C-alpha positions as a printed NumPy array, in Angstrom:
array([[  0.   ,   0.   ,   0.   ],
       [  1.105,   3.586,  -0.468],
       [  3.176,   5.322,   2.144],
       [  1.394,   7.472,   4.656],
       [  2.416,  10.638,   6.472],
       [  0.822,  11.232,   9.874],
       [  1.213,  14.436,  11.865],
       [  0.456,  14.46 ,  15.574],
       [ -0.009,  18.025,  16.716],
       [  0.172,  19.734,  20.106],
       [  3.151,  17.61 ,  21.077],
       [  4.174,  20.332,  23.529],
       [  1.277,  19.224,  25.747],
       [  2.657,  15.681,  26.196],
       [  5.881,  14.106,  27.351],
       [  8.161,  11.802,  25.353],
       [  6.73 ,   8.633,  26.923],
       [  3.162,   9.585,  25.994],
       [  4.253,  10.395,  22.438],
       [  5.999,   7.016,  22.106],
       [  2.94 ,   5.158,  23.415],
       [  0.647,   6.983,  20.998],
       [  3.011,   6.348,  18.102],
       [  3.161,   2.617,  18.925],
       [ -0.628,   2.356,  19.092],
       [ -1.053,   4.33 ,  15.895],
       [  1.57 ,   2.276,  14.06 ],
       [ -0.174,  -0.946,  15.083],
       [ -3.567,   0.365,  13.933],
       [ -2.159,   1.559,  10.613],
       [ -0.353,  -1.751,  10.085],
       [ -3.696,  -3.54 ,  10.471],
       [ -5.036,  -1.291,   7.692],
       [ -2.167,  -2.164,   5.349],
       [  0.216,   0.735,   5.932],
       [  3.526,  -0.963,   6.648],
       [  5.81 ,   2.033,   7.097],
       [  3.895,   5.179,   8.056],
       [  5.96 ,   8.316,   8.619],
       [  4.828,   9.808,  11.919],
       [  5.768,  13.341,  12.918],
       [  5.18 ,  15.042,  16.263],
       [  4.766,  18.807,  15.897],
       [  3.892,  21.796,  17.997],
       [  2.646,  25.01 ,  16.45 ],
       [  3.188,  26.693,  19.813],
       [  6.891,  25.862,  20.182],
       [  7.659,  25.103,  16.535],
       [  9.153,  21.725,  17.437],
       [  9.044,  19.248,  14.576],
       [  7.756,  21.741,  12.019],
       [ 11.056,  22.034,  10.133],
       [ 11.443,  18.25 ,   9.903],
       [  7.85 ,  17.904,   8.649],
       [  8.37 ,  20.698,   6.128],
       [ 11.52 ,  19.044,   4.771],
       [  9.665,  15.724,   4.462],
       [  6.775,  17.304,   2.562],
       [  9.126,  19.132,   0.214],
       [ 10.962,  15.872,  -0.473],
       [  7.64 ,  14.141,  -1.211],
       [  6.644,  16.914,  -3.615],
       [ 10.028,  16.813,  -5.352],
       [  9.79 ,  13.027,  -5.68 ],
       [  6.288,  13.266,  -7.154],
       [  7.408,  15.932,  -9.603],
       [ 10.376,  13.796, -10.674],
       [  8.13 ,  10.77 , -11.229],
       [  5.796,  12.852, -13.391],
       [  8.752,  14.184, -15.387],
       [ 10.018,  10.642, -15.913],
       [  6.662,   9.687, -17.439],
       [  6.875,  12.48 , -19.993],
       [  4.15 ,  14.841, -21.055],
       [  0.613,  13.587, -20.539],
       [ -2.34 ,  15.605, -21.736],
       [ -5.394,  15.244, -19.553],
       [ -8.373,  14.611, -21.801],
       [-11.816,  14.56 , -20.285],
       [-13.854,  14.385, -23.507],
       [-13.45 ,  13.041, -27.013],
       [-15.504,  13.994, -30.05 ],
       [-15.857,  12.338, -33.426],
       [-16.664,  14.736, -36.242],
       [-17.603,  13.631, -39.731],
       [-16.232,  15.419, -42.797],
       [-19.581,  17.037, -43.601],
       [-19.68 ,  18.668, -40.143],
       [-16.553,  20.647, -40.964],
       [-18.335,  22.835, -43.474],
       [-20.983,  25.356, -42.612],
       [-23.568,  25.932, -45.312],
       [-25.548,  29.111, -45.429],
       [-28.519,  29.325, -47.665],
       [-29.671,  32.671, -49.027]])
């Protein structure tokens, strides 16, 4: 299954032991759902802890996705297709 990024916020309100327990429980739950290697980040908007690491991870994911798309080459997204007969190409105006 695809990789998964999980962000646990307000980590400044817990201690390291609580964070490790939560991460273990979450990892087990995600493993049961088919996610074998989730990336779990603990962040605090209040203190800023973990934000830089998360930001670097997200930038790396975006760069990786962009590189994969570039490797595939140009792909035009087409949402509709029309078939036009030769007689439809000409407009006739009667006087």
